[in-house]
CSV table of C-alpha atoms and ligand atoms in Angstrom, one decimal:
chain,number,residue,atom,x,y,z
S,198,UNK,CA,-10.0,-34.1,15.6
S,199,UNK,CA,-10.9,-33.0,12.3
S,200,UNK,CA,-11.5,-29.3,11.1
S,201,UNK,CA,-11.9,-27.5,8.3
S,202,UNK,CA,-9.2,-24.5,8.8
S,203,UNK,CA,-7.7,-23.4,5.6
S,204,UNK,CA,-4.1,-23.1,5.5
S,205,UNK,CA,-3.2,-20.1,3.1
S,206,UNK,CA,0.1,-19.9,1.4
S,207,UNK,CA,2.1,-16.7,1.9
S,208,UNK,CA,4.9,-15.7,-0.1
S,209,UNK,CA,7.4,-13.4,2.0
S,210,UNK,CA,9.6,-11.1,1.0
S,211,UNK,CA,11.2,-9.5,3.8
S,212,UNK,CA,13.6,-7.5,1.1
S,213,UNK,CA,16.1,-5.1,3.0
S,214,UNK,CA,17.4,-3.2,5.9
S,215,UNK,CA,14.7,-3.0,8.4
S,216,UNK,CA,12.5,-4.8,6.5
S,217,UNK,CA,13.9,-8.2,7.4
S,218,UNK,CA,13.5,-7.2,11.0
S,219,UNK,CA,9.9,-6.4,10.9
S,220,UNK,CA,8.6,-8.7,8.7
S,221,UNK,CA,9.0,-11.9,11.2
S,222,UNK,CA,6.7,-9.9,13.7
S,223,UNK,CA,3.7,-9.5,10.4
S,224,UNK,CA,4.1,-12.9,10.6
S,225,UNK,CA,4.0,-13.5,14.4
S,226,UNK,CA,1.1,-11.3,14.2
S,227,UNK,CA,-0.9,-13.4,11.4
S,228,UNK,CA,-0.3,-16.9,13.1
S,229,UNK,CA,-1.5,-15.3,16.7
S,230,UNK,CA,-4.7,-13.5,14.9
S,231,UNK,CA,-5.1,-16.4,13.0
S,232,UNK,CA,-5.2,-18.6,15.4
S,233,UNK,CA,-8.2,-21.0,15.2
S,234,UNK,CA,-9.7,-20.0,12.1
S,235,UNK,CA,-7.0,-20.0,9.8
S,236,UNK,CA,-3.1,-21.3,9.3
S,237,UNK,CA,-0.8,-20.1,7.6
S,238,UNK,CA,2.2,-21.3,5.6
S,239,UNK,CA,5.0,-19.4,4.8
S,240,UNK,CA,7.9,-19.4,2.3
S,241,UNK,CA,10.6,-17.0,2.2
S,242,UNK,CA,12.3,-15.4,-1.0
S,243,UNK,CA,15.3,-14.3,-1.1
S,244,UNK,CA,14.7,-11.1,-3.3
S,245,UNK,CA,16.4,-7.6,-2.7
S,246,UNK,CA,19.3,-5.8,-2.7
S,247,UNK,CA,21.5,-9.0,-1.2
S,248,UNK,CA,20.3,-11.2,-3.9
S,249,UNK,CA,20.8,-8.7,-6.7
S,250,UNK,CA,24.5,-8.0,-5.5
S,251,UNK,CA,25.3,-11.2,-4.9
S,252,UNK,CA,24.1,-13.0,-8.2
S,253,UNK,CA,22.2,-10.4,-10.1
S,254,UNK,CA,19.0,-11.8,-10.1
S,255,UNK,CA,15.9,-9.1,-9.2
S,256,UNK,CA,12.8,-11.4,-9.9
S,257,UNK,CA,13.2,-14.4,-11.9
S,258,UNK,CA,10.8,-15.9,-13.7
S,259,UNK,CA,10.8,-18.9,-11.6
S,260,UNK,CA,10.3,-16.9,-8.6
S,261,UNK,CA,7.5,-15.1,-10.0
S,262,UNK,CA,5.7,-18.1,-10.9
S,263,UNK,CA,5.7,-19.4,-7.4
S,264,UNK,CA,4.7,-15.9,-6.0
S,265,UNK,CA,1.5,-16.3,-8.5
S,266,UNK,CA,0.6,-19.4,-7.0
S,267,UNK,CA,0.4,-18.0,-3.3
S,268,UNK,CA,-2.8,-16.6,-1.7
S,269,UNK,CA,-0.9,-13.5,-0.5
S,270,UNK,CA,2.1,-12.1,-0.3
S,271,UNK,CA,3.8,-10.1,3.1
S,272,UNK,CA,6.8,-7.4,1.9
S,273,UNK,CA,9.3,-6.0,4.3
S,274,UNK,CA,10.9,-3.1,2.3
S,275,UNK,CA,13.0,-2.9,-0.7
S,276,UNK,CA,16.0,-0.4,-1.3
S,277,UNK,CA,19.6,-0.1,-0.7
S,278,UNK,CA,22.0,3.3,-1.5
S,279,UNK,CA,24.6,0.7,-2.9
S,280,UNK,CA,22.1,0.4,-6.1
S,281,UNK,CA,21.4,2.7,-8.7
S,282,UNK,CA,18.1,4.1,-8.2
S,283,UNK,CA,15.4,2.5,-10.2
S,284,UNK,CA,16.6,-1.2,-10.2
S,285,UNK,CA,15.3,-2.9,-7.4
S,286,UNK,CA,12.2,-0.5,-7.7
S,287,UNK,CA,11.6,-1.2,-11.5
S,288,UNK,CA,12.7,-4.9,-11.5
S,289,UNK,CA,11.0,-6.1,-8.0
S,290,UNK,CA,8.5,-3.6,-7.0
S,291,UNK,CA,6.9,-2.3,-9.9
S,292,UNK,CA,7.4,-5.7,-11.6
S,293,UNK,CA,5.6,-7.4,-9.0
S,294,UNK,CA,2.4,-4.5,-8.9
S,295,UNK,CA,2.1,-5.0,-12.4
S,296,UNK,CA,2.9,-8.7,-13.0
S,297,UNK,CA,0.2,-9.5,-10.6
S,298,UNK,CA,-2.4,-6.9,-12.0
S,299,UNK,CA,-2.4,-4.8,-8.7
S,300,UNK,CA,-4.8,-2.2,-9.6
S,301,UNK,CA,-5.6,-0.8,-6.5
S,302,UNK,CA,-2.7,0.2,-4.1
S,303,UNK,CA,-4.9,1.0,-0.3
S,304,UNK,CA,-3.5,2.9,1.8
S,305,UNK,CA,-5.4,4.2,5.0
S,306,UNK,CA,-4.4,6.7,7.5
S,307,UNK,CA,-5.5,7.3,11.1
S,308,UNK,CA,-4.0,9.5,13.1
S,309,UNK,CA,-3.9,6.9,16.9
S,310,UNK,CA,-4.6,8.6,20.2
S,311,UNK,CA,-1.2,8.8,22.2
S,312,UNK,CA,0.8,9.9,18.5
S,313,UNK,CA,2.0,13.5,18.1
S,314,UNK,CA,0.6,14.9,14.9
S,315,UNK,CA,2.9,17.2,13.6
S,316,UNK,CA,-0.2,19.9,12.8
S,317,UNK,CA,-1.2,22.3,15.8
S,318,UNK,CA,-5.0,21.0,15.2
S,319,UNK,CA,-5.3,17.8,13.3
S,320,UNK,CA,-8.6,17.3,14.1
S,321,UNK,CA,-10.6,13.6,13.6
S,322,UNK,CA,-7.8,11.8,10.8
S,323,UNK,CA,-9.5,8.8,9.5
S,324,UNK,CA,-9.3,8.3,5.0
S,325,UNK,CA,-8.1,6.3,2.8
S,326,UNK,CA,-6.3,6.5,-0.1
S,327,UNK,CA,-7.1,4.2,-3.0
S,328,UNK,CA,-4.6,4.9,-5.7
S,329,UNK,CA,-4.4,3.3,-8.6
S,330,UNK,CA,-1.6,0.4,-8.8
S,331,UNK,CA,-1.0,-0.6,-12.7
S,332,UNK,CA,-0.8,2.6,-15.0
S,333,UNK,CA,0.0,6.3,-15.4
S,334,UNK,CA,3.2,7.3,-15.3
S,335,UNK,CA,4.5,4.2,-13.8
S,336,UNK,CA,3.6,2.2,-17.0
S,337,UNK,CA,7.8,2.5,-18.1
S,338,UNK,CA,6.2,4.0,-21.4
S,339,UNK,CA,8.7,6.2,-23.3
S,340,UNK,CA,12.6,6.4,-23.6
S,341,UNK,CA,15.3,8.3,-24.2
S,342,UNK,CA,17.7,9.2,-27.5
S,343,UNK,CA,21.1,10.8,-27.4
S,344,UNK,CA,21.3,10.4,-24.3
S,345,UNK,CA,24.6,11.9,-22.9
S,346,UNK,CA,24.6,14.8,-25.8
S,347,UNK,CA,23.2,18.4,-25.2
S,348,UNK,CA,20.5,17.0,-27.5
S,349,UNK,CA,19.1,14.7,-25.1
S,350,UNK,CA,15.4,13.7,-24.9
S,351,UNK,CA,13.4,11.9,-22.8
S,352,UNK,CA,10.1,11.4,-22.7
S,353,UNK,CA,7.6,9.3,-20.0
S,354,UNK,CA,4.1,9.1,-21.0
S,355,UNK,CA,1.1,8.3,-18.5
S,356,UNK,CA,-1.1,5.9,-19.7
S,357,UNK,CA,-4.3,6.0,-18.4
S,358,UNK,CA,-6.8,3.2,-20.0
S,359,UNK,CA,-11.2,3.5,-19.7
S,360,UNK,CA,-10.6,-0.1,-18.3
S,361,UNK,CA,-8.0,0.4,-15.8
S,362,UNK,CA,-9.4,3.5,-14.5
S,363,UNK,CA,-13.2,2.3,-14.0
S,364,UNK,CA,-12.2,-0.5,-11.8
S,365,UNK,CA,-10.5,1.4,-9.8
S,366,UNK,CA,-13.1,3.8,-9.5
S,367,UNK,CA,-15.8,1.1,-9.0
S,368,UNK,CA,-13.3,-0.2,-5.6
S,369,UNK,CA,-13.1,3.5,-4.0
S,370,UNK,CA,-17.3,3.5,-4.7
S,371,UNK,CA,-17.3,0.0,-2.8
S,372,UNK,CA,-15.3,0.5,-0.1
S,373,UNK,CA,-16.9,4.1,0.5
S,374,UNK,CA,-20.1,2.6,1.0
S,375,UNK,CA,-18.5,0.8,3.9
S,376,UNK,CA,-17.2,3.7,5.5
S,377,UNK,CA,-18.6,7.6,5.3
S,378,UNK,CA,-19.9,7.1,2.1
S,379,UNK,CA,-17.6,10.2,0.3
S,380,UNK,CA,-15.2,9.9,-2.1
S,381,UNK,CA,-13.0,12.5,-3.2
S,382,UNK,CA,-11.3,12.4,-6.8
S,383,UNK,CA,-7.8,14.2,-7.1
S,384,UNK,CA,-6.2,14.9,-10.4
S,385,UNK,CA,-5.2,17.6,-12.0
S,386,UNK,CA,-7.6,18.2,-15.1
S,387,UNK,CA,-7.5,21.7,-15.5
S,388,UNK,CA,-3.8,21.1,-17.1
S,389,UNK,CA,-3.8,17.1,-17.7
S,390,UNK,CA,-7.2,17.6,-20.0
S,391,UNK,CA,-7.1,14.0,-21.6
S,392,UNK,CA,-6.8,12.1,-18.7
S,393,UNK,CA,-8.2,14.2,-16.3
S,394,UNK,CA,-11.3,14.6,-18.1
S,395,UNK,CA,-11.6,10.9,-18.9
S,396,UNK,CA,-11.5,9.9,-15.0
S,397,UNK,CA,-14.0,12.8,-14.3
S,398,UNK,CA,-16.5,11.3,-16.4
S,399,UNK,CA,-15.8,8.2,-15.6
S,400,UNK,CA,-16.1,8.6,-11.8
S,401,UNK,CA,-19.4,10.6,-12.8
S,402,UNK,CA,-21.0,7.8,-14.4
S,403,UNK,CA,-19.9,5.0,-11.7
S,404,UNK,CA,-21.1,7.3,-9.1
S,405,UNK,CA,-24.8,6.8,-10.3
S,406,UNK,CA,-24.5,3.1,-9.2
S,407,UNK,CA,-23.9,4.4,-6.0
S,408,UNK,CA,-26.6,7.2,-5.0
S,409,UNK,CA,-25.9,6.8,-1.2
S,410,UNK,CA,-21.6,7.9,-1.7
S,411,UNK,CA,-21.4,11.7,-2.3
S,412,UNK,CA,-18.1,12.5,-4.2
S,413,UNK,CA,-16.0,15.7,-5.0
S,414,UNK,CA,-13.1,16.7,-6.8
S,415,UNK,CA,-10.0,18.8,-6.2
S,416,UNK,CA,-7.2,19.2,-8.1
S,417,UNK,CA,-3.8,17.3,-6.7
S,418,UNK,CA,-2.1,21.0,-5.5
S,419,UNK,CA,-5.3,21.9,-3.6
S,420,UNK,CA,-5.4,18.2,-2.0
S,421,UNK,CA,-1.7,18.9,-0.6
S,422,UNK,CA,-3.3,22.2,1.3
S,423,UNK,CA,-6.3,20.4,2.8
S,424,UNK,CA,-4.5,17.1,3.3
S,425,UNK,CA,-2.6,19.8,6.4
S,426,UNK,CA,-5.6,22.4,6.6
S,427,UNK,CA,-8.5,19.5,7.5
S,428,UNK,CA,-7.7,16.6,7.2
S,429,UNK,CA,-10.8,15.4,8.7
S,430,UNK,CA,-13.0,16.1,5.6
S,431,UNK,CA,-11.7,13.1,3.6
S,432,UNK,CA,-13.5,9.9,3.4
S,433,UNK,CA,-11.9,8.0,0.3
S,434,UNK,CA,-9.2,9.6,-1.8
S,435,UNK,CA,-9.2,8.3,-4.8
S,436,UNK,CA,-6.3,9.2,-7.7
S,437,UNK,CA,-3.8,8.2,-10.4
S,438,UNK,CA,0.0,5.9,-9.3
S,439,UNK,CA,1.8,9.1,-9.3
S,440,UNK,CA,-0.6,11.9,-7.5
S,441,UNK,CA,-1.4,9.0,-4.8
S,442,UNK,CA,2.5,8.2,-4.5
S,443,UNK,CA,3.0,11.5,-3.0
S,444,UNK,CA,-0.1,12.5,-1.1
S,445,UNK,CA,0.3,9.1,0.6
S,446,UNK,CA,3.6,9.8,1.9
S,447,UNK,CA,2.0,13.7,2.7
S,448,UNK,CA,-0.4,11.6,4.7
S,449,UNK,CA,1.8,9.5,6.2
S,450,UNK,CA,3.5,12.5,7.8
S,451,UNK,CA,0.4,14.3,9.4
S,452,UNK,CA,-0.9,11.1,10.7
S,453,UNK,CA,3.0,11.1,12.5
S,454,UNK,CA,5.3,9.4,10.7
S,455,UNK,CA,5.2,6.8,7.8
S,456,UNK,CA,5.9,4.5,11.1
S,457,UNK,CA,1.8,3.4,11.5
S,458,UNK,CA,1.0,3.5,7.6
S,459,UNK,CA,0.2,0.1,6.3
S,460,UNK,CA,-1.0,-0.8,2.6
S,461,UNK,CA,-2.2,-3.1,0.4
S,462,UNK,CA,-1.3,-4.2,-3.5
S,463,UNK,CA,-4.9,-5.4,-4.4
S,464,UNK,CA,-5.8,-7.7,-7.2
S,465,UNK,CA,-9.2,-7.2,-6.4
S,466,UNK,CA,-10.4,-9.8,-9.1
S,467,UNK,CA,-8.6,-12.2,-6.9
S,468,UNK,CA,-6.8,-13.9,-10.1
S,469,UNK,CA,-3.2,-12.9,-8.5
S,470,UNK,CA,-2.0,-12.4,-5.1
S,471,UNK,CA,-2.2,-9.3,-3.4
S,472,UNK,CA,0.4,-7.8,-1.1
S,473,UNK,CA,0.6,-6.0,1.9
S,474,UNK,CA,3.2,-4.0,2.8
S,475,UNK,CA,4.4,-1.2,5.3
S,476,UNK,CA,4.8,2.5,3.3
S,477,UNK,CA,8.1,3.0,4.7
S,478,UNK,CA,11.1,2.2,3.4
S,479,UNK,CA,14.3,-0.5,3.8
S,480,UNK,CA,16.2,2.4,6.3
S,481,UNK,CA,19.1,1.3,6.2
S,482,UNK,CA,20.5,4.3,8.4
S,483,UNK,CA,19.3,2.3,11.4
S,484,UNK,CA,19.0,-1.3,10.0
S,485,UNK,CA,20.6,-4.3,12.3
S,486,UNK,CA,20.5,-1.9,15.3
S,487,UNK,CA,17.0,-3.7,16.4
S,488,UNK,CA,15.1,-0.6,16.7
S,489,UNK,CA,12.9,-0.2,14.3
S,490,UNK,CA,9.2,0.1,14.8
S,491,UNK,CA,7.6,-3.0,13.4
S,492,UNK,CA,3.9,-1.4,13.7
S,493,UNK,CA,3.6,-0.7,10.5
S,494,UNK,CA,4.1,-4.0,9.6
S,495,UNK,CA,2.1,-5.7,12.1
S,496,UNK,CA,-1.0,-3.6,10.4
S,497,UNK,CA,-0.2,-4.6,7.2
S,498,UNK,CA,-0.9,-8.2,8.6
S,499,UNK,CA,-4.0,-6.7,9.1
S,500,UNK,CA,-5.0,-5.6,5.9
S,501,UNK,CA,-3.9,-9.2,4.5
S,502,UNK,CA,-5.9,-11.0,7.1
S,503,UNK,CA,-9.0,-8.3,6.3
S,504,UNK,CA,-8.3,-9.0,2.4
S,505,UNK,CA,-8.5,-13.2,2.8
S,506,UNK,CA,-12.1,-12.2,4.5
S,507,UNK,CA,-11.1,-12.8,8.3
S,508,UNK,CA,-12.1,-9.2,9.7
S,509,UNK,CA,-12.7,-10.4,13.4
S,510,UNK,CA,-9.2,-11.6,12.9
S,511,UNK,CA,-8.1,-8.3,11.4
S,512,UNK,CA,-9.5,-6.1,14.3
S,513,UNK,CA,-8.0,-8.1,17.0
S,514,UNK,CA,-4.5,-6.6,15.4
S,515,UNK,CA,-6.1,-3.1,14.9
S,516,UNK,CA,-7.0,-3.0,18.5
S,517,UNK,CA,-3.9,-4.1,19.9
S,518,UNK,CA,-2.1,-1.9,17.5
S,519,UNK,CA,-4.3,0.6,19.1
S,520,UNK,CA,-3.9,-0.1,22.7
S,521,UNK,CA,-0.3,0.0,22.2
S,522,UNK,CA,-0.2,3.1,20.6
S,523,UNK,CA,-2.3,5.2,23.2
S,524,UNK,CA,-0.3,3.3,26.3
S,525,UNK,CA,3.1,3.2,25.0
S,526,UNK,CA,3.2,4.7,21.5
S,527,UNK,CA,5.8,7.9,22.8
S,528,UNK,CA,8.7,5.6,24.2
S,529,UNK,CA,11.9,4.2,22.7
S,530,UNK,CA,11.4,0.4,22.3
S,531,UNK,CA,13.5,-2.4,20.7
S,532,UNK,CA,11.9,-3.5,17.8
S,533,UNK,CA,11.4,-6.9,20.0
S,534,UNK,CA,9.6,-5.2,22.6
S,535,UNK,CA,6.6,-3.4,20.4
S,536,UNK,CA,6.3,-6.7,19.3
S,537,UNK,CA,6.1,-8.3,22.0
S,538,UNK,CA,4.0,-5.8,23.9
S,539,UNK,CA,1.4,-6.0,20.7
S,540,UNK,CA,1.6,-9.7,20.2
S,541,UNK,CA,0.9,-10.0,23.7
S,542,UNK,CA,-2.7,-8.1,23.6
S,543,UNK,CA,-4.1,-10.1,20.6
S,544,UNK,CA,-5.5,-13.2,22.2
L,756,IPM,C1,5.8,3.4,-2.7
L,756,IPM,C2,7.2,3.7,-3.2
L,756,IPM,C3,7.3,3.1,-4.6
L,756,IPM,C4,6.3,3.8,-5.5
L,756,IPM,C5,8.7,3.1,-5.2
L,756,IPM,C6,9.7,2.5,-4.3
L,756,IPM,C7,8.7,2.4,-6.5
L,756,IPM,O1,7.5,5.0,-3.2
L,756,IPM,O2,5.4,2.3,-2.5
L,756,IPM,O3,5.1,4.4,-2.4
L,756,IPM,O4,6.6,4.8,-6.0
L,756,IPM,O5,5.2,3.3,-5.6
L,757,MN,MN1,6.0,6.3,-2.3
């Protein structure tokens, strides 16, 4: 029988700790949603903290060139106390975000019926933040002299382009107008007036190709107040790599845990591969044990599924995720038993 089901090629990095436990269930998840209308085809890469210690290598060149050449990418997590901070985060992460021109860095959060919220009256949670992915403080501009001496400087400076931040201001506009149609800026102008100012204006003039969204602005400190105090008055969030670094994990917390918070590295001009991956990290405090929660993972699966254009696909995962949740989202499961209870309710 002949058909005309596209098989996509997905890069996977499973990384480490937990990450190489939850990862195979993303990808159980993708070939059960997929099912019918799309296959997919998977190679592994060895990349992580394993790798690095055992040959040195964080992303070769070779490595990266096959990455570019996939449709998408699934991530586990990537981390591990044995290595200096910044390595694996620098030389794998960040290299990939930027290598692949991953401007905008989604990251939703919902707080599911059946999960605790950890405020007294959280209210409808239901935003997303779309931070941007390739610049501001992140960029690696800057350095440091005498270092080691009394007299030590070091500097990091945020870049922040006109180009870089419009088209991530143009994405929060777009999705917003598929959603409640509000987007909220969050910087920090009154003290960072050059770029602050720049992305006000700039939000101000995109805005007016989109009379339906409404938009507001508060400044990051505020945001971390209402992010607790009502949560349910955000829509789209939309900010710079550092400010959305930490409200997302903020948001992570009040929607109960950084457990059901999926996101996506978007190259939204579809040159490079994007990436989805869960917001927590490698854990290795209860890696190899089998117990950690694959959900997040499974809805990253989602948001790959939702980014190659196969939403019915996509929602079959959010509403299993969801089922799961409300019935069973307060026990202690194996990490093979939430997957196989969601696996089991996407048909
Ligand atoms: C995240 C992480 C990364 C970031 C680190 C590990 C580089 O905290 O994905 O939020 O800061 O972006
Ligand atoms: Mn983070």
């Amino acid at each position: 029988m002949s058909t005309d089901r596209k098989t996509y090629d997905i890069a996977v990095i499973p990384g480490d700790g937990i990450g190489k436990e939850v990862t195979p269930v993303a990808q159980a998840a993708l070939d059960r949603a997929g099912h019918g209308v799309a296959d997919f085809r998977y190679e592994t890469f060895d990349l992580g903290a394993e790798r690095y210690l055992r040959d040195g290598a964080i992303l070769p060149d070779e490595d990266l060139e096959r990455i570019k050449g996939k449709d998408a990418i699934l991530l586990g997590a990537v981390g591990d106390p044995r290595i200096k901070a910044g390595i694996l985060e620098r030389g794998l992460l960040l290299k990939l975000r930027f290598a692949l021109d991953q401007y905008v860095n989604l990251r939703p959060s919902r707080l599911y019926r059946g999960v605790t919220s950890p405020l007294a009256d959280p209210g409808d949670i239901d935003f997303v933040v779309v931070r941007e992915g390739t610049e501001g403080l992140y960029c690696g501009a800057g350095g440091a002299i005498r270092r080691d001496t009394p007299q030590e400087v070091a500097t990091e400076v945020s870049i922040n382009t006109a180009y870089g931040v419009e088209r991530v201001v143009r994405y929060a506009f777009g999705l917003a107008m598929k959603r409640r149609r509000h987007v909220t800026l969050v910087h920090k102008k009154n003290v960072l007036v050059n770029a602050g100012d720049m992305w006000q204006r700039i939000v101000d003039r995109v805005a007016e190709e989109f009379p339906e969204v409404t938009h507001d602005y508060l400044h990051i400190d505020a945001a971390t107040i209402f992010l607790v105090s009502k949560p349910s008055r955000f829509d789209v969030i939309l900010t710079d790599n550092l400010f959305g670094d930490i409200l997302t994990d903020e948001a992570g917390a009040v929607v109960g845990g950084v457990g059901y918070s999926a996101s996506g590295c978007i190259n939204a001009d579809n040159r490079y591969p994007s990436m989805f991956e869960p917001i927590h990290g490698s854990a290795p405090d209860i890696a190899g044990r089998g117990i950690a929660n694959p959900t997040a993972a499974v809805l990253s699966a989602a948001m790959l599924l939702r980014h190659l254009g196969f939403d019915a696909a996509a929602a079959k995962i959010d509403a299993a995720v969801e089922a799961d949740i409300a019935e069973k989202g307060s026990l202690d499961r194996t990490t093979t038993e939430v997957a196989d209870d969601i696996l089991s309710r996407i048909d």
